[in-house]
mmCIF file of C-alpha atoms in Angstrom:
data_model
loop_
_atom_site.group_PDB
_atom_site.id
_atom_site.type_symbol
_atom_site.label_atom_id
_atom_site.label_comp_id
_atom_site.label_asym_id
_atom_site.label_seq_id
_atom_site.Cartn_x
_atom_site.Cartn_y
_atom_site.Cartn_z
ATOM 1 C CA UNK A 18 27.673 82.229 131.736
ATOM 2 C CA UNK A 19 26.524 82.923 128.217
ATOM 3 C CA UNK A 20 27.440 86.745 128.624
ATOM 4 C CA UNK A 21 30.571 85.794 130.207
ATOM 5 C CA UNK A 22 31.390 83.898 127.259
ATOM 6 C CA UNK A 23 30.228 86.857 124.543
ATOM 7 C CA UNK A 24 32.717 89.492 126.682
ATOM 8 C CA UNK A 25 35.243 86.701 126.138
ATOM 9 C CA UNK A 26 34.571 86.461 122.614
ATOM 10 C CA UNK A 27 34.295 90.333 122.358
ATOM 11 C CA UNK A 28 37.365 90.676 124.230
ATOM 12 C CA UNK A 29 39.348 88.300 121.758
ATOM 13 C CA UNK A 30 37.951 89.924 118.743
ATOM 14 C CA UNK A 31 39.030 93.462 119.863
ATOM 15 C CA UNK A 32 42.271 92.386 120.565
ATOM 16 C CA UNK A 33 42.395 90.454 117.180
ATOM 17 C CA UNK A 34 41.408 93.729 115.318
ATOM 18 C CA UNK A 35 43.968 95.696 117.490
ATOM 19 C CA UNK A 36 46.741 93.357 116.604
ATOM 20 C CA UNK A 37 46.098 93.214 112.834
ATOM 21 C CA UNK A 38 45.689 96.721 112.734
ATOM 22 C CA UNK A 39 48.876 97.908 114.213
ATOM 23 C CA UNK A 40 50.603 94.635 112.283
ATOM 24 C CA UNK A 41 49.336 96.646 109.297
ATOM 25 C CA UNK A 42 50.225 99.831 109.908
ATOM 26 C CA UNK A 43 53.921 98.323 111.262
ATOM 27 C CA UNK A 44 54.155 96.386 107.561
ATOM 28 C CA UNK A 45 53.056 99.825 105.926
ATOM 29 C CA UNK A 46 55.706 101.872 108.181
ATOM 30 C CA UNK A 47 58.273 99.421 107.305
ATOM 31 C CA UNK A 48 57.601 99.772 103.376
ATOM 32 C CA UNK A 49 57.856 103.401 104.083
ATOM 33 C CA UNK A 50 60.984 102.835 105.579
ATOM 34 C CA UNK A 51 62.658 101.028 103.439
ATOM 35 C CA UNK A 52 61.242 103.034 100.314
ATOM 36 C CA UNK A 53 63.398 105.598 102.441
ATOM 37 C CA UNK A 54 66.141 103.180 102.742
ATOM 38 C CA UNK A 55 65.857 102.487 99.023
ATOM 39 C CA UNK A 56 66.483 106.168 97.879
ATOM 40 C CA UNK A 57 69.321 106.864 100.590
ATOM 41 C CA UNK A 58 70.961 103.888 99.414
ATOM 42 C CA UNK A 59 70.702 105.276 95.335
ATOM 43 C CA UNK A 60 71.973 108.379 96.858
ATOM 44 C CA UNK A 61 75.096 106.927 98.464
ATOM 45 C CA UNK A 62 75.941 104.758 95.802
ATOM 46 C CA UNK A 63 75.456 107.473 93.265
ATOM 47 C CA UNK A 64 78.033 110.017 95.769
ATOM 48 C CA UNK A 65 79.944 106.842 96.034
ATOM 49 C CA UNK A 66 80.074 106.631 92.237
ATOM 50 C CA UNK A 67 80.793 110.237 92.209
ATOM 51 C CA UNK A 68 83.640 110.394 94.472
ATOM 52 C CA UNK A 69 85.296 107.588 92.695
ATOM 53 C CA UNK A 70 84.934 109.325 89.304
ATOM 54 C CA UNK A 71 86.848 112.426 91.557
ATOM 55 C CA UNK A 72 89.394 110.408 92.970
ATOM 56 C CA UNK A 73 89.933 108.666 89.660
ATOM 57 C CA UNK A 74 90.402 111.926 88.016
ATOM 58 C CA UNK A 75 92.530 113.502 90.920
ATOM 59 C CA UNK A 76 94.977 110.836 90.628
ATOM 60 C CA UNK A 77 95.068 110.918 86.645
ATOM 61 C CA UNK A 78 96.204 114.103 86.687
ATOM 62 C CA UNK A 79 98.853 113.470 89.832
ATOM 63 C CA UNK A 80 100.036 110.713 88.036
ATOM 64 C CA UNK A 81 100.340 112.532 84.527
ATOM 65 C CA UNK A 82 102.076 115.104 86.906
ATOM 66 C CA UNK A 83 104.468 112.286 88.288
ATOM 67 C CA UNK A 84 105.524 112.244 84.459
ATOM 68 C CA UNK A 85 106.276 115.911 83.795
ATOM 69 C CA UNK A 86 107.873 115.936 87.093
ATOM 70 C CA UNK A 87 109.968 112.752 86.487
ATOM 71 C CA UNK A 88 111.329 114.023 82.699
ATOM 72 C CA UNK A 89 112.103 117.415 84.023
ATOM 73 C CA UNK A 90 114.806 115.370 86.882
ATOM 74 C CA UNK A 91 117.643 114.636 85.491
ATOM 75 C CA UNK A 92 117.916 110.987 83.413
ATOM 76 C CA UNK A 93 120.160 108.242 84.915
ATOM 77 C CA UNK A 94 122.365 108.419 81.829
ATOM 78 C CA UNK A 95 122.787 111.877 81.785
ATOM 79 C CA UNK A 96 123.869 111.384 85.861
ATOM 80 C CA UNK A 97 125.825 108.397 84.782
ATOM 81 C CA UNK A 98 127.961 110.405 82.338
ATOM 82 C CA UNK A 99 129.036 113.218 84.269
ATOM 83 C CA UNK A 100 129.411 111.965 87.590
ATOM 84 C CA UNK A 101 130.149 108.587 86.998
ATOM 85 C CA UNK A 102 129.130 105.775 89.716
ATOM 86 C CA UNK A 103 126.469 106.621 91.670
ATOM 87 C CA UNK A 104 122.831 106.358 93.098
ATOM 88 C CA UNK A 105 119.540 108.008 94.021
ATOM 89 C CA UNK A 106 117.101 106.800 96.510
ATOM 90 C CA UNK A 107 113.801 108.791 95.575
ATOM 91 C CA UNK A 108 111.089 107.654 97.012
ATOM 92 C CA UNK A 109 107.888 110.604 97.084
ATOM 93 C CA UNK A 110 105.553 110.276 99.864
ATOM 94 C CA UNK A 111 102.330 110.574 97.296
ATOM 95 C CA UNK A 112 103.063 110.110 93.657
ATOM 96 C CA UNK A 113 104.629 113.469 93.229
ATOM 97 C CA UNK A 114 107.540 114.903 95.677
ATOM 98 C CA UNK A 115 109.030 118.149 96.707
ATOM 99 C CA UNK A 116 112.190 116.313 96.588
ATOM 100 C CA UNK A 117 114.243 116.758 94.146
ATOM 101 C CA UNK A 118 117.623 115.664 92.694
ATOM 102 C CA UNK A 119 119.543 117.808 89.891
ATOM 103 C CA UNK A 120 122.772 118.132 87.909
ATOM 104 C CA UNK A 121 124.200 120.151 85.103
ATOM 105 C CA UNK A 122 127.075 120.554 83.483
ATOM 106 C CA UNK A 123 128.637 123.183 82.063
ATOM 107 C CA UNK A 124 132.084 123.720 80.667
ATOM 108 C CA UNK A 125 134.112 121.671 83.004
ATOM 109 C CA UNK A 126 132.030 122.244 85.928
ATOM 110 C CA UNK A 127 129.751 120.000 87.111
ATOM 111 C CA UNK A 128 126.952 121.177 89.235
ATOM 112 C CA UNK A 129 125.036 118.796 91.446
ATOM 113 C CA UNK A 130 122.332 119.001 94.385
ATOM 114 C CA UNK A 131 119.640 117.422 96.568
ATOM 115 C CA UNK A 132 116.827 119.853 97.922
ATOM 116 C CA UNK A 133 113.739 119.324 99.940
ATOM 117 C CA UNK A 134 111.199 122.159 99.148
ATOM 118 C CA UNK A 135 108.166 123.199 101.435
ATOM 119 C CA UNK A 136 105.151 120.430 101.953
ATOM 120 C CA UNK A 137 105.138 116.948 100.059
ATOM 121 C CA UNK A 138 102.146 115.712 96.795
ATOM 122 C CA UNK A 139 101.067 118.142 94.995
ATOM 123 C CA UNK A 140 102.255 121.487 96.950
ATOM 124 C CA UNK A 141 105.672 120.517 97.199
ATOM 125 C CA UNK A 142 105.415 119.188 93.081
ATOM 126 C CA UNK A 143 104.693 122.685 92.483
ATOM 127 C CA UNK A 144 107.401 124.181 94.537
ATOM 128 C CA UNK A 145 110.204 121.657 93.462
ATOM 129 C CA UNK A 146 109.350 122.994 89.632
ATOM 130 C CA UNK A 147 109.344 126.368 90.654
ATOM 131 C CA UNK A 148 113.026 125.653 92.248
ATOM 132 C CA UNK A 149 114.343 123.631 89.696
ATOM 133 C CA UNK A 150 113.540 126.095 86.914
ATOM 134 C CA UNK A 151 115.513 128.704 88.893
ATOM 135 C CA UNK A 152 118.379 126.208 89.628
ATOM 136 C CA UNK A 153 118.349 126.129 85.415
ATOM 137 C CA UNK A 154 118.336 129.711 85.335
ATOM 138 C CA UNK A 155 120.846 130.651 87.551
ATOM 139 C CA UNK A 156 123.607 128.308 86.341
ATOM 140 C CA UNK A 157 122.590 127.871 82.331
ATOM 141 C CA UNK A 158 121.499 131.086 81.767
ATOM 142 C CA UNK A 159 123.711 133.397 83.772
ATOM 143 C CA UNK A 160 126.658 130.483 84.319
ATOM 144 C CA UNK A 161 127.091 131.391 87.840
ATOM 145 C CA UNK A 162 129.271 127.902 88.816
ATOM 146 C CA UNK A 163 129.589 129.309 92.810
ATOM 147 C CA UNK A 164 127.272 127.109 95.439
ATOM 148 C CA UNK A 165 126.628 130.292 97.647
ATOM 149 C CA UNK A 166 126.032 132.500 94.994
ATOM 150 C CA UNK A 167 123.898 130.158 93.116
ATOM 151 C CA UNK A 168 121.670 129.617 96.551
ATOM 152 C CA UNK A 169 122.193 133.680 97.161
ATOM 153 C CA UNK A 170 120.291 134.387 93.423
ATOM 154 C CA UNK A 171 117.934 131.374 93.710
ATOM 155 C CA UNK A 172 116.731 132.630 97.156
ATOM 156 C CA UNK A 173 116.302 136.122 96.291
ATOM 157 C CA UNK A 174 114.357 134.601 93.108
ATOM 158 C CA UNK A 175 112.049 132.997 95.424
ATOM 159 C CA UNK A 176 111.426 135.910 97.611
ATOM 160 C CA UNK A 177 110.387 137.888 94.376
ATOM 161 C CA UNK A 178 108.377 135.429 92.928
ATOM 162 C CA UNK A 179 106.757 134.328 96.155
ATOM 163 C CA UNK A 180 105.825 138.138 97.071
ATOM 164 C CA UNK A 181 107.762 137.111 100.782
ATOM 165 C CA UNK A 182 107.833 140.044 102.861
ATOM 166 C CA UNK A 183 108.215 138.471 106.102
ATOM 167 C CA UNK A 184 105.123 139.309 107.806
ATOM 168 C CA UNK A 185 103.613 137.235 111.099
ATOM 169 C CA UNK A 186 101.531 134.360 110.163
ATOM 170 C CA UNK A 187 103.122 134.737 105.896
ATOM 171 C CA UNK A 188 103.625 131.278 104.840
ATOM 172 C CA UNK A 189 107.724 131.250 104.400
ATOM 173 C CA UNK A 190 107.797 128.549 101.281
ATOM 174 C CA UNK A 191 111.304 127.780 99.895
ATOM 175 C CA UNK A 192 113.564 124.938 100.252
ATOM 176 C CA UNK A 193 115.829 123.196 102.306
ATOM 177 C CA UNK A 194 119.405 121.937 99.744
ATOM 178 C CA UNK A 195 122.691 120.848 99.662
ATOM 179 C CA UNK A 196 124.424 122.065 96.204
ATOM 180 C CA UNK A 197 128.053 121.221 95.085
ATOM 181 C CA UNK A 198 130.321 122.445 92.212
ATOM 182 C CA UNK A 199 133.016 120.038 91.043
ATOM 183 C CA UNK A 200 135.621 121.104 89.001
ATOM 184 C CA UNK A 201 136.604 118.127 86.969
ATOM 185 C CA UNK A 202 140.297 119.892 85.891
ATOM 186 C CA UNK A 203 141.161 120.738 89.338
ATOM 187 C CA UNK A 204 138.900 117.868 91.527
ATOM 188 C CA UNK A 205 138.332 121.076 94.187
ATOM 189 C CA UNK A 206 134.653 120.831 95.183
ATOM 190 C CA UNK A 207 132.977 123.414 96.186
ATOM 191 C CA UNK A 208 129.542 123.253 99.066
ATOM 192 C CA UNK A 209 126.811 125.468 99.860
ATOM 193 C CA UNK A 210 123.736 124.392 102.200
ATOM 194 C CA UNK A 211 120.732 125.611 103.060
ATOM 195 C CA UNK A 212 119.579 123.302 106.054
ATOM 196 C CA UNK A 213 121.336 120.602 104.567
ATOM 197 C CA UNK A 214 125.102 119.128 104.962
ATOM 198 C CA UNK A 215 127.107 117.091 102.710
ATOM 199 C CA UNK A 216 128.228 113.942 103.907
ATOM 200 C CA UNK A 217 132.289 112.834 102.341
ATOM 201 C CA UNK A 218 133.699 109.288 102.973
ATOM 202 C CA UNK A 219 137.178 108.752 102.525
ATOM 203 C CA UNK A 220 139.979 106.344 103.438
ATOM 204 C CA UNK A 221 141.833 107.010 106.226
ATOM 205 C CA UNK A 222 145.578 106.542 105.027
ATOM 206 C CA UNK A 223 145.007 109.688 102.643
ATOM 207 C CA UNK A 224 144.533 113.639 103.492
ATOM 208 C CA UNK A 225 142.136 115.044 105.887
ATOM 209 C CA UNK A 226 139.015 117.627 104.831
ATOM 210 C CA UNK A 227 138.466 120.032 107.054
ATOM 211 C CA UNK A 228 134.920 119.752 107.970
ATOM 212 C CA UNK A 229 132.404 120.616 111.198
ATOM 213 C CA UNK A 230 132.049 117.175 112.706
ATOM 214 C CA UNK A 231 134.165 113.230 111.796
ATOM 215 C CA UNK A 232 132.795 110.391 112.094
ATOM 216 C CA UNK A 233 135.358 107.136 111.761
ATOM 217 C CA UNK A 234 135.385 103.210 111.670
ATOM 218 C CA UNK A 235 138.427 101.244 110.741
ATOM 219 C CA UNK A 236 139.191 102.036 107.140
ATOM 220 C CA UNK A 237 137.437 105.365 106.734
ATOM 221 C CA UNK A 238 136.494 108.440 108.298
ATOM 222 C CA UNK A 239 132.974 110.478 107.269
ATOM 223 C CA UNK A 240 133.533 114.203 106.998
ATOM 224 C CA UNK A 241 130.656 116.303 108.111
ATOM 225 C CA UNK A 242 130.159 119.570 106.371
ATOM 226 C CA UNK A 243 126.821 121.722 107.371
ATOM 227 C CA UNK A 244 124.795 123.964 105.640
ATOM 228 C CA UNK A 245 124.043 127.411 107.153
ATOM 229 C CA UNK A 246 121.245 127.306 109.493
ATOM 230 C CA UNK A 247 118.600 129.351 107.148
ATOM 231 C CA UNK A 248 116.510 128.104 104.184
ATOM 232 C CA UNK A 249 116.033 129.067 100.425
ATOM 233 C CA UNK A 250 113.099 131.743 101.598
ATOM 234 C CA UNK A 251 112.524 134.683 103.292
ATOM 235 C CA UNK A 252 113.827 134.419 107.140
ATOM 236 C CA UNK A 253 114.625 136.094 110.122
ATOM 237 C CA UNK A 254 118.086 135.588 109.337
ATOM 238 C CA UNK A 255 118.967 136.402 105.622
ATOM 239 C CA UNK A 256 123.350 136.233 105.660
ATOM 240 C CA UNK A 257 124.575 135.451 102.424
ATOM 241 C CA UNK A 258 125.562 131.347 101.971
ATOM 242 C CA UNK A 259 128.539 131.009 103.224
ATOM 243 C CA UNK A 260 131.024 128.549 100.299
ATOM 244 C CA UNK A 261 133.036 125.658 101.413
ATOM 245 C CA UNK A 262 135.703 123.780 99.655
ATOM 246 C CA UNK A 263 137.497 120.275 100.023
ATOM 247 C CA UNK A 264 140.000 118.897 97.245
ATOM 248 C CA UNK A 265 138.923 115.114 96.353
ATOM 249 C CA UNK A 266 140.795 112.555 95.717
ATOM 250 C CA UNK A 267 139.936 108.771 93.792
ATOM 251 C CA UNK A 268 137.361 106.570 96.030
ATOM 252 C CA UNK A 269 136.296 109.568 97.881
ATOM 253 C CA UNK A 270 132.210 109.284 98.457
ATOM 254 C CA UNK A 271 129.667 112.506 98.735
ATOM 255 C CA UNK A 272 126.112 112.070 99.926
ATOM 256 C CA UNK A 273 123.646 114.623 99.967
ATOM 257 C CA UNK A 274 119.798 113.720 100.956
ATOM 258 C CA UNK A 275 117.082 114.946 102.639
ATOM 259 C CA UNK A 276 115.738 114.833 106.214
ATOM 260 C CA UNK A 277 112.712 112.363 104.879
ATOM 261 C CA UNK A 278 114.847 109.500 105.842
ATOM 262 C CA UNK A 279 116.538 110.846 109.107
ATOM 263 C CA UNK A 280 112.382 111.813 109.807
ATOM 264 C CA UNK A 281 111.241 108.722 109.196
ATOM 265 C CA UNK A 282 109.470 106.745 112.072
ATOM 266 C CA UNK A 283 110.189 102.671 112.790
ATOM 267 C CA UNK A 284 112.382 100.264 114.535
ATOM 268 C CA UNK A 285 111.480 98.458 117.805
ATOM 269 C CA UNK A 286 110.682 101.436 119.873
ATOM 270 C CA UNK A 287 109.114 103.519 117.213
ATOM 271 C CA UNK A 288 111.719 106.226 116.966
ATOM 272 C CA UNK A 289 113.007 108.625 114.404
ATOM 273 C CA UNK A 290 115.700 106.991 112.517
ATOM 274 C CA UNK A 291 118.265 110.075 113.143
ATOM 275 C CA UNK A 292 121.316 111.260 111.473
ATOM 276 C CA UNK A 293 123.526 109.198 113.587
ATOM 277 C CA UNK A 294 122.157 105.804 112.191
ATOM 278 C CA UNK A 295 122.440 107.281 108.673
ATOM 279 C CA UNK A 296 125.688 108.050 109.730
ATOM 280 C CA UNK A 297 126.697 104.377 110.601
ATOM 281 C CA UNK A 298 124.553 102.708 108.050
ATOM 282 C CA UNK A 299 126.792 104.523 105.427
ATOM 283 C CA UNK A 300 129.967 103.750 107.081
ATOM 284 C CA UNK A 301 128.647 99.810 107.481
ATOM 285 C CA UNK A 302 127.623 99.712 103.469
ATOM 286 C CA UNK A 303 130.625 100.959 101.939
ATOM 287 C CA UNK A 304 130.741 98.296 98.765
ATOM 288 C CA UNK A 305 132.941 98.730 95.563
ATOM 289 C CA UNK A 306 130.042 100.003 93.664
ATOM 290 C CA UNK A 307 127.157 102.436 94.725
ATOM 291 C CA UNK A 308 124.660 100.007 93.391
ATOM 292 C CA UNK A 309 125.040 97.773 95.711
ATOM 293 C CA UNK A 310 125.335 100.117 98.498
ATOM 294 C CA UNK A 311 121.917 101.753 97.166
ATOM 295 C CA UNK A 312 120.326 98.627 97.577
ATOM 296 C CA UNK A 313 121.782 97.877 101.337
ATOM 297 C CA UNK A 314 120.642 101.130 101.873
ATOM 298 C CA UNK A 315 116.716 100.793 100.811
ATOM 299 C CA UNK A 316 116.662 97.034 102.548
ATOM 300 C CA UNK A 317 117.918 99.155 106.097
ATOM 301 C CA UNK A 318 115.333 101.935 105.203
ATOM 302 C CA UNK A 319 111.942 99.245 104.023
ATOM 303 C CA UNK A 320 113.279 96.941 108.032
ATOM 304 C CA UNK A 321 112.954 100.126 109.805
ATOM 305 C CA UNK A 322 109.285 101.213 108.440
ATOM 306 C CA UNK A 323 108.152 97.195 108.858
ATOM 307 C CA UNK A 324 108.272 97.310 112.602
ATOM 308 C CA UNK A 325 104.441 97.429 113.330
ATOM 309 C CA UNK A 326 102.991 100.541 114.687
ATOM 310 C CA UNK A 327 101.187 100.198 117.952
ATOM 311 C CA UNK A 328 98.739 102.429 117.092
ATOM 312 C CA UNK A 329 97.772 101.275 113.882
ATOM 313 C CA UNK A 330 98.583 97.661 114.517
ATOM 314 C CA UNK A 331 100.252 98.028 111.082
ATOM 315 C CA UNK A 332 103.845 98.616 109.619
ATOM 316 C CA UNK A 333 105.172 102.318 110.014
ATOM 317 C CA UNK A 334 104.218 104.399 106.724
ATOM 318 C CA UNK A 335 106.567 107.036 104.792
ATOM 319 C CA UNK A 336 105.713 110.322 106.463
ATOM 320 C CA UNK A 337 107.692 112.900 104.114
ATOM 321 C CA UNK A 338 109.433 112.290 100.553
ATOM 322 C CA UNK A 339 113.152 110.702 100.967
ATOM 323 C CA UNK A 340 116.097 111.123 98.371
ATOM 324 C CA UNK A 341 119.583 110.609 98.898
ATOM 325 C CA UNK A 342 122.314 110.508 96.290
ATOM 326 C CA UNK A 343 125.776 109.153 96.708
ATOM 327 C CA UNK A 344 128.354 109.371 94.297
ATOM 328 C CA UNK A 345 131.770 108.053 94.125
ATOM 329 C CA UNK A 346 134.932 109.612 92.678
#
């Protein structure tokens, strides 16, 4: 019995030492671990710290870019003054656009447009420069006051500049844009469009426009008039913009915009929002004064991106930059 006992004892003992020894050597692994764990986590939070610095900087310079883009777009007085009431929905997907909006003036014609360039942030900042200092070239330099010609120079000017040859698999950059000339002694306007058609309101008791498609409710009828199929870049087709012409009367409304908004995902069913509801939210919003229509106008636009997404559970977000300008006679 007394030997059974000591093999008990023994027995206990060497488990004893067997436990404490791999308790130690589990206490030293885990200080090894989390010595590991220490230094990864220094590392992350230093990348972290890092990457913040980075995206602190990026968006510095974006938003001091937001600035020199916003002063070189035309100023809300300057608008005000030469074509009188009117509005501008501009709304850039991220900080900067490749939307733009610009008017001129010179002599009695006033000179007006909406384009869309290639890509949205910073690529389409850079291209929406590029086009607006050619738009300023064309028309203050060389005071060419024709829609198609101005679009014929400005995309011959991007070809150049762009080194376009129209090779497979050569990014075409250029812009989609809907430009009008008004002659303020005669009221003729004049339309070119790349891509891009003008949209003209008017009452129904006065003279038709001869346009491509009509749209009409009770008091008015919308006047469709399209841009030619091909942008401001190199492209199979390369025709020269082809000029069309409506006289305008007092109370007669022009929109021009880009396809952000008719793009732009939402509603119920999660749909595009299409030309045709643009269409009848325009003809439903007529008010006395654009500002008010502007603001019907971004309240229809903010309802159909707060529909929740099923696939994010969340509301629908701006996919590409939207502007739209309206202007009454």
């Amino acid at each position: 019995p007394c030997v059974y006992l000591i093999y008990i004892v023994l027995f206990l003992a060497s488990v004893y030492v067997v436990i404490i020894i791999y308790a130690r050597h589990l206490i030293a692994k885990n200080k090894r671990l989390e010595a590991v764990i220490r230094d990864r986590t220094r590392e992350i939070q230093a990348k972290n710290a890092e990457l913040q610095m980075q995206k602190e900087d990026i968006l510095a310079s974006i938003n001091y870019a937001q600035r020199i883009q916003t002063a070189v777009l035309p100023s809300d007085d300057f608008v005000q003054s030469w074509l009188g009431d009117h509005f501008v929905i501009y709304r850039p997907k991220d900080i900067v656009s490749g939307d733009f909006y610009w008017t001129n003036v010179c002599s009695h014609y006033v000179i007006f447009c909406v384009a869309d360039c290639t890509g949205h942030g910073v690529p389409g900042a850079f291209m929406s420069m590029l086009c607006i200092s050619f738009l300023n070239e064309v028309v203050i330099k060389e005071k060419v006051f024709h829609p198609d010609k101005i679009l014929n120079k400005v995309r011959n000017m991007i070809i150049e500049s762009l080194k376009q040859k129209g090779l497979r698999g050569e990014q075409k950059d250029g812009m989609d844009i809907a430009i009008c000339v008004f002659n303020k002694e005669t009221a003729e306007l004049e339309f070119a469009g790349a891509n891009n058609p003008l949209y003209i309101i008017r009452k129904k008791d006065k003279d038709s426009i001869s346009s491509d498609r009509q749209f009409e409710n009770e008091d008015h009828i919308l006047y469709e008039l399209r841009g030619d199929r091909m942008p401001i870049s190199i492209f199979d087709t390369m025709e020269p913009f082809k000029r069309r012409s409506a006289n305008l009367q007092k109370e007669d409304r022009l929109y021009m915009f880009s396809d952000g908004i008719v793009d732009q995902f939402g509603g119920p069913s999660g749909k595009k929002f299409t030309n045709k509801a643009l269409v009848s939210i325009l003809m439903e919003t007529i008010t006395p004064e654009m500002k008010d229509q502007k603001r019907l106008l971004e309240e229809n636009i903010d309802k159909w991106q707060a529909f929740t997404d099923p696939r994010t559970k969340q509301a629908y977000s701006q996919i590409d930059d939207i502007c739209i300008m309206g202007i009454i006679i």
